[in-house]
Coordinates of C-alpha atoms in Angstrom, one line a residue:
X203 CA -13.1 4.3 -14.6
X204 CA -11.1 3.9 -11.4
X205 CA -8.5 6.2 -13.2
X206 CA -11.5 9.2 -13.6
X207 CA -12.7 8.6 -10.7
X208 CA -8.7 9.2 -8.8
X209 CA -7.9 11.8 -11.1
X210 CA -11.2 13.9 -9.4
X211 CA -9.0 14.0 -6.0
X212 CA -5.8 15.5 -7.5
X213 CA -5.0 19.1 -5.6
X214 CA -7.8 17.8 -3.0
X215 CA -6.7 17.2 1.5
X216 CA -7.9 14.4 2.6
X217 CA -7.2 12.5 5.9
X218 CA -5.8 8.9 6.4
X219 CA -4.3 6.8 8.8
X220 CA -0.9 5.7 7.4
X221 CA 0.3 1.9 7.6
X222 CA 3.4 0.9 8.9
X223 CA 3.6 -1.4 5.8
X224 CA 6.7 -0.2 3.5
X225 CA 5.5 -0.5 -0.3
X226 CA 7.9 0.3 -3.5
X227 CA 10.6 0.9 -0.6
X228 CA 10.0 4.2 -0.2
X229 CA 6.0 4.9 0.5
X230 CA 3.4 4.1 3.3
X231 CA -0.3 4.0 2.7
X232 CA -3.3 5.0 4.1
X233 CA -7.0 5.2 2.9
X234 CA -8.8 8.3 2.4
X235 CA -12.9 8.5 3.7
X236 CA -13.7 7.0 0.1
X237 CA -11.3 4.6 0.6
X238 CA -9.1 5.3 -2.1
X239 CA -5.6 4.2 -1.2
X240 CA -2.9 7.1 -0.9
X241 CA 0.7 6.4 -0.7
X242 CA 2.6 9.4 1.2
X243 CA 6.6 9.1 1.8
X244 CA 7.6 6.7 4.7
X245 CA 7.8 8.6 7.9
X246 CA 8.0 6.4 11.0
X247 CA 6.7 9.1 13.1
X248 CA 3.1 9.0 11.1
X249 CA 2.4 5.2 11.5
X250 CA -1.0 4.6 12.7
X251 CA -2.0 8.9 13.5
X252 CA -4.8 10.5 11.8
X253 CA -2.8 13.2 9.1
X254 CA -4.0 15.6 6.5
X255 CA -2.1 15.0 3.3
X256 CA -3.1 17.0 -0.1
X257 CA -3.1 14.6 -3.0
X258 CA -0.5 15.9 -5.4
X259 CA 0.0 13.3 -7.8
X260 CA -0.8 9.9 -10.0
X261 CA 1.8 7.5 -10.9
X262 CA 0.3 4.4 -12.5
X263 CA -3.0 3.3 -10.6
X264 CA -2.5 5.0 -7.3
X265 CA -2.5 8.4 -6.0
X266 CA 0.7 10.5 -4.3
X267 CA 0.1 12.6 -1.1
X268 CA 2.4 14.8 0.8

């Protein structure tokens, strides 16, 4: 169900606040207003500032913005 429900977001902006927290050594996360988690590439500059990312893909459970 999660998996539907994520899918419904792909091609979608959204707006997050990305962590400083490096996951799979290459992504940060943030959450979307539905709190879905979206991993963008690590960018040092973005840590904790309000972005608009489009959500571009799904690899496994979690959701790809750039």
């Amino acid at each position: 169900m999660r998996e539907a429900f994520y899918r419904r977001f792909l091609g979608e902006q959204v707006s997050i606040i990305p962590e400083g927290k490096l996951y799979k050594g290459r992504f940060m996360r943030g959450y979307s207003e539905q709190y879905i988690p979206i991993y963008i590439p690590y960018r040092k500059s973005l840590e904790n500032n309000l972005i608009s990312v489009r959500i571009e893909a799904m690899e496994g459970n979690f959701l790809i913005g750039g």
